[in-house]
Amino acid sequence: GIGLPGRVWESGRPAWISDVSLEANFPRAEFAAEAGLKAAVGIPILAGDTVVAVINFFLREARQEDERMVALISAVAAQLGTTFQRKQSEDALRESEAVLSSAQEVGHIGSWVFDLQRNVTTWSVEAYRIYGVPPGTPPTYETFLACIHPEDREYVDRSWQEALTGAPYDIEHRIVVGEEVKWVHERAELQFDAEGTPLNVIGTVQ
């Protein structure tokens, strides 16, 4: 047979063995016998629906009252699985963010999101680089306008205000980075909820 750990891996549920000496090739069965431990329990650690590890421990005997202990350890294992899944998600997010950042750098395309509900703007790393603003600087609307060439500022501001009412935002204008004047192309679209309320503005700058 596949043994206790294998059964737990396959089923994703705790499993008992009342006498480990009756199971061939059970891990550390000799140690258990010497210590007077007869029964064994396997408990899965789940990340979502996937078993990522199995906790095995020995008991002197299989008793019904030990089911509480198994339930408690299962609860702890569930927390471990949730932590593991969150760590995996965070790692995947960091990896995808790194890939996106590299792609934006190659294409010289920055992105930004304006959360209309919270009045918070987020810039990508490449957007900071294009505008010549130090990364980590709060990207407020005033920060953005300060980057615009003085002769284009009124046009950009008017276009942005119109965009907030649903007008297309697809413009070209100049920005000033240090002593250099650059032309950029900006596009943005509003996102709405099911009731038609605007939630975010998502834009790019190239």
mmCIF file of C-alpha atoms in Angstrom:
data_model
loop_
_atom_site.group_PDB
_atom_site.id
_atom_site.type_symbol
_atom_site.label_atom_id
_atom_site.label_comp_id
_atom_site.label_asym_id
_atom_site.label_seq_id
_atom_site.Cartn_x
_atom_site.Cartn_y
_atom_site.Cartn_z
ATOM 1 C CA GLY A 1 0.000 0.000 0.000
ATOM 2 C CA ILE A 2 0.917 3.647 -0.174
ATOM 3 C CA GLY A 3 1.039 3.990 3.606
ATOM 4 C CA LEU A 4 -0.418 6.601 5.931
ATOM 5 C CA PRO A 5 1.353 9.683 4.492
ATOM 6 C CA GLY A 6 0.412 8.651 0.964
ATOM 7 C CA ARG A 7 -3.231 8.180 1.902
ATOM 8 C CA VAL A 8 -3.313 11.601 3.502
ATOM 9 C CA TRP A 9 -1.695 13.140 0.405
ATOM 10 C CA GLU A 10 -4.276 11.496 -1.843
ATOM 11 C CA SER A 11 -7.375 12.168 0.244
ATOM 12 C CA GLY A 12 -6.483 15.557 1.720
ATOM 13 C CA ARG A 13 -8.037 14.397 5.013
ATOM 14 C CA PRO A 14 -6.636 13.190 8.357
ATOM 15 C CA ALA A 15 -6.094 9.430 8.619
ATOM 16 C CA TRP A 16 -5.519 7.052 11.555
ATOM 17 C CA ILE A 17 -3.584 3.833 12.033
ATOM 18 C CA SER A 18 -4.417 1.950 15.203
ATOM 19 C CA ASP A 19 -1.329 -0.296 15.046
ATOM 20 C CA VAL A 20 1.698 0.850 13.017
ATOM 21 C CA SER A 21 3.340 -2.569 13.423
ATOM 22 C CA LEU A 22 0.709 -3.998 11.072
ATOM 23 C CA GLU A 23 1.635 -1.599 8.275
ATOM 24 C CA ALA A 24 4.619 -2.527 6.133
ATOM 25 C CA ASN A 25 7.492 -0.038 5.876
ATOM 26 C CA PHE A 26 5.845 2.521 8.127
ATOM 27 C CA PRO A 27 8.322 5.401 8.722
ATOM 28 C CA ARG A 28 10.037 5.181 12.135
ATOM 29 C CA ALA A 29 7.871 2.210 13.193
ATOM 30 C CA GLU A 30 10.847 0.726 15.077
ATOM 31 C CA PHE A 31 11.333 3.961 17.015
ATOM 32 C CA ALA A 32 7.611 4.005 17.848
ATOM 33 C CA ALA A 33 7.706 0.419 19.157
ATOM 34 C CA GLU A 34 10.705 1.160 21.385
ATOM 35 C CA ALA A 35 8.930 4.214 22.793
ATOM 36 C CA GLY A 36 5.705 2.340 23.407
ATOM 37 C CA LEU A 37 3.824 4.240 20.737
ATOM 38 C CA LYS A 38 1.350 2.123 18.837
ATOM 39 C CA ALA A 39 -1.060 4.359 16.872
ATOM 40 C CA ALA A 40 -0.323 7.077 14.352
ATOM 41 C CA VAL A 41 -2.177 9.994 12.806
ATOM 42 C CA GLY A 42 -1.491 11.877 9.599
ATOM 43 C CA ILE A 43 -2.858 15.414 9.119
ATOM 44 C CA PRO A 44 -2.604 17.315 5.824
ATOM 45 C CA ILE A 45 -1.538 20.926 5.440
ATOM 46 C CA LEU A 46 -3.670 22.343 2.641
ATOM 47 C CA ALA A 47 -3.040 25.397 0.476
ATOM 48 C CA GLY A 48 -6.462 25.760 -1.066
ATOM 49 C CA ASP A 49 -7.305 22.271 -2.304
ATOM 50 C CA THR A 50 -3.665 21.188 -2.646
ATOM 51 C CA VAL A 51 -1.803 19.184 -0.001
ATOM 52 C CA VAL A 52 1.594 20.820 0.512
ATOM 53 C CA ALA A 53 2.764 18.818 3.547
ATOM 54 C CA VAL A 54 1.656 16.076 5.942
ATOM 55 C CA ILE A 55 2.072 16.120 9.722
ATOM 56 C CA ASN A 56 2.602 12.630 11.156
ATOM 57 C CA PHE A 57 2.655 11.897 14.894
ATOM 58 C CA PHE A 58 2.461 8.833 17.114
ATOM 59 C CA LEU A 59 0.118 7.982 19.999
ATOM 60 C CA ARG A 60 0.255 5.242 22.606
ATOM 61 C CA GLU A 61 -3.110 4.065 21.364
ATOM 62 C CA ALA A 62 -5.969 5.220 19.196
ATOM 63 C CA ARG A 63 -8.563 6.681 21.548
ATOM 64 C CA GLN A 64 -11.774 8.466 20.708
ATOM 65 C CA GLU A 65 -10.911 11.306 23.079
ATOM 66 C CA ASP A 66 -7.804 12.031 20.994
ATOM 67 C CA GLU A 67 -10.046 13.182 18.161
ATOM 68 C CA ARG A 68 -10.219 16.583 19.864
ATOM 69 C CA MET A 69 -6.455 16.840 19.696
ATOM 70 C CA VAL A 70 -6.537 15.843 16.023
ATOM 71 C CA ALA A 71 -9.185 18.516 15.384
ATOM 72 C CA LEU A 72 -7.013 21.112 17.143
ATOM 73 C CA ILE A 73 -3.889 20.153 15.166
ATOM 74 C CA SER A 74 -5.975 20.151 11.970
ATOM 75 C CA ALA A 75 -7.038 23.716 12.745
ATOM 76 C CA VAL A 76 -3.404 24.731 13.214
ATOM 77 C CA ALA A 77 -2.504 22.931 9.982
ATOM 78 C CA ALA A 78 -5.248 24.878 8.195
ATOM 79 C CA GLN A 79 -3.690 28.141 9.401
ATOM 80 C CA LEU A 80 -0.282 26.961 8.192
ATOM 81 C CA GLY A 81 -1.816 26.141 4.808
ATOM 82 C CA THR A 82 -3.397 29.581 4.586
ATOM 83 C CA THR A 83 -0.067 31.199 5.435
ATOM 84 C CA PHE A 84 1.696 29.077 2.833
ATOM 85 C CA GLN A 85 -0.905 29.965 0.192
ATOM 86 C CA ARG A 86 -0.611 33.672 1.022
ATOM 87 C CA LYS A 87 3.180 33.422 0.738
ATOM 88 C CA GLN A 88 2.829 31.729 -2.656
ATOM 89 C CA SER A 89 0.428 34.444 -3.808
ATOM 90 C CA GLU A 90 2.778 37.178 -2.598
ATOM 91 C CA ASP A 91 5.728 35.546 -4.368
ATOM 92 C CA ALA A 92 3.696 35.207 -7.579
ATOM 93 C CA LEU A 93 2.590 38.832 -7.302
ATOM 94 C CA ARG A 94 6.164 40.046 -6.810
ATOM 95 C CA GLU A 95 7.288 37.989 -9.801
ATOM 96 C CA SER A 96 4.503 39.313 -12.036
ATOM 97 C CA GLU A 97 5.216 42.874 -10.900
ATOM 98 C CA ALA A 98 8.893 42.412 -11.768
ATOM 99 C CA VAL A 99 8.001 41.079 -15.229
ATOM 100 C CA LEU A 100 5.571 43.954 -15.809
ATOM 101 C CA SER A 101 8.161 46.490 -14.691
ATOM 102 C CA SER A 102 10.755 45.037 -17.076
ATOM 103 C CA ALA A 103 8.278 45.008 -19.952
ATOM 104 C CA GLN A 104 7.341 48.637 -19.300
ATOM 105 C CA GLU A 105 10.993 49.631 -19.171
ATOM 106 C CA VAL A 106 11.682 47.946 -22.520
ATOM 107 C CA GLY A 107 8.651 49.560 -24.161
ATOM 108 C CA HIS A 108 9.078 52.927 -22.400
ATOM 109 C CA ILE A 109 5.456 52.706 -21.290
ATOM 110 C CA GLY A 110 4.453 53.683 -17.774
ATOM 111 C CA SER A 111 1.083 53.023 -16.192
ATOM 112 C CA TRP A 112 -0.962 54.607 -13.460
ATOM 113 C CA VAL A 113 -4.260 54.099 -11.650
ATOM 114 C CA PHE A 114 -6.396 56.815 -10.055
ATOM 115 C CA ASP A 115 -8.776 55.411 -7.426
ATOM 116 C CA LEU A 116 -11.715 57.802 -7.574
ATOM 117 C CA GLN A 117 -13.309 56.443 -4.402
ATOM 118 C CA ARG A 118 -10.237 56.941 -2.223
ATOM 119 C CA ASN A 119 -8.687 59.785 -4.245
ATOM 120 C CA VAL A 120 -5.405 57.869 -4.428
ATOM 121 C CA THR A 121 -3.089 57.600 -7.443
ATOM 122 C CA THR A 122 -0.537 54.838 -8.034
ATOM 123 C CA TRP A 123 2.286 55.059 -10.581
ATOM 124 C CA SER A 124 4.386 52.237 -11.984
ATOM 125 C CA VAL A 125 8.177 52.414 -11.719
ATOM 126 C CA GLU A 126 8.433 53.331 -15.401
ATOM 127 C CA ALA A 127 5.917 56.177 -14.979
ATOM 128 C CA TYR A 128 8.161 57.654 -12.275
ATOM 129 C CA ARG A 129 11.135 57.343 -14.630
ATOM 130 C CA ILE A 130 9.350 58.969 -17.584
ATOM 131 C CA TYR A 131 8.133 61.924 -15.532
ATOM 132 C CA GLY A 132 11.516 62.250 -13.841
ATOM 133 C CA VAL A 133 10.013 62.002 -10.375
ATOM 134 C CA PRO A 134 11.903 60.115 -7.622
ATOM 135 C CA PRO A 135 10.241 56.723 -6.923
ATOM 136 C CA GLY A 136 8.182 56.820 -3.751
ATOM 137 C CA THR A 137 7.158 60.456 -4.198
ATOM 138 C CA PRO A 138 3.380 60.660 -3.598
ATOM 139 C CA PRO A 139 1.972 60.875 -7.159
ATOM 140 C CA THR A 140 -0.632 63.571 -6.611
ATOM 141 C CA TYR A 141 -2.311 65.496 -9.407
ATOM 142 C CA GLU A 142 -0.177 68.477 -8.461
ATOM 143 C CA THR A 143 2.944 66.296 -8.839
ATOM 144 C CA PHE A 144 1.752 65.334 -12.315
ATOM 145 C CA LEU A 145 0.935 68.909 -13.378
ATOM 146 C CA ALA A 146 4.340 70.097 -12.205
ATOM 147 C CA CYS A 147 5.923 67.775 -14.795
ATOM 148 C CA ILE A 148 3.934 69.280 -17.674
ATOM 149 C CA HIS A 149 5.510 71.905 -19.897
ATOM 150 C CA PRO A 150 4.082 75.282 -18.827
ATOM 151 C CA GLU A 151 2.668 75.936 -22.298
ATOM 152 C CA ASP A 152 0.793 72.597 -22.288
ATOM 153 C CA ARG A 153 -0.433 72.623 -18.701
ATOM 154 C CA GLU A 154 -3.811 74.237 -19.361
ATOM 155 C CA TYR A 155 -4.532 71.871 -22.254
ATOM 156 C CA VAL A 156 -3.643 68.785 -20.187
ATOM 157 C CA ASP A 157 -5.671 69.957 -17.199
ATOM 158 C CA ARG A 158 -8.715 70.639 -19.380
ATOM 159 C CA SER A 159 -8.388 67.230 -21.057
ATOM 160 C CA TRP A 160 -8.151 65.525 -17.687
ATOM 161 C CA GLN A 161 -11.214 67.290 -16.265
ATOM 162 C CA GLU A 162 -13.192 66.298 -19.363
ATOM 163 C CA ALA A 163 -11.975 62.713 -19.026
ATOM 164 C CA LEU A 164 -13.426 62.536 -15.522
ATOM 165 C CA THR A 165 -16.858 63.170 -17.063
ATOM 166 C CA GLY A 166 -16.387 60.365 -19.590
ATOM 167 C CA ALA A 167 -14.668 62.136 -22.503
ATOM 168 C CA PRO A 168 -11.828 60.263 -24.285
ATOM 169 C CA TYR A 169 -8.369 60.916 -22.862
ATOM 170 C CA ASP A 170 -5.869 60.344 -25.658
ATOM 171 C CA ILE A 171 -3.438 63.248 -25.829
ATOM 172 C CA GLU A 172 0.135 64.207 -26.634
ATOM 173 C CA HIS A 173 1.973 66.920 -24.758
ATOM 174 C CA ARG A 174 5.377 67.973 -23.503
ATOM 175 C CA ILE A 175 6.918 67.308 -20.114
ATOM 176 C CA VAL A 176 10.032 68.805 -18.586
ATOM 177 C CA VAL A 177 12.535 66.409 -17.000
ATOM 178 C CA GLY A 178 15.456 68.300 -15.587
ATOM 179 C CA GLU A 179 16.670 70.497 -18.460
ATOM 180 C CA GLU A 180 15.154 68.218 -21.115
ATOM 181 C CA VAL A 181 11.810 68.624 -22.866
ATOM 182 C CA LYS A 182 10.133 65.381 -23.935
ATOM 183 C CA TRP A 183 6.964 64.553 -25.833
ATOM 184 C CA VAL A 184 4.696 61.911 -24.308
ATOM 185 C CA HIS A 185 1.528 60.162 -25.409
ATOM 186 C CA GLU A 186 -1.052 59.558 -22.695
ATOM 187 C CA ARG A 187 -4.213 57.476 -22.758
ATOM 188 C CA ALA A 188 -6.732 56.715 -20.028
ATOM 189 C CA GLU A 189 -10.083 55.030 -19.534
ATOM 190 C CA LEU A 190 -12.639 55.098 -16.728
ATOM 191 C CA GLN A 191 -13.795 51.881 -15.057
ATOM 192 C CA PHE A 192 -17.354 51.654 -13.724
ATOM 193 C CA ASP A 193 -19.201 49.382 -11.310
ATOM 194 C CA ALA A 194 -22.427 47.533 -12.168
ATOM 195 C CA GLU A 195 -24.490 50.634 -11.330
ATOM 196 C CA GLY A 196 -22.442 52.845 -13.644
ATOM 197 C CA THR A 197 -20.526 54.642 -10.911
ATOM 198 C CA PRO A 198 -16.939 55.474 -11.966
ATOM 199 C CA LEU A 199 -14.428 53.630 -9.790
ATOM 200 C CA ASN A 200 -10.965 54.056 -11.309
ATOM 201 C CA VAL A 201 -9.115 55.756 -14.091
ATOM 202 C CA ILE A 202 -6.442 53.539 -15.641
ATOM 203 C CA GLY A 203 -3.884 55.211 -17.860
ATOM 204 C CA THR A 204 -0.595 54.834 -19.691
ATOM 205 C CA VAL A 205 2.177 57.239 -20.608
ATOM 206 C CA GLN A 206 4.681 56.588 -23.371
#
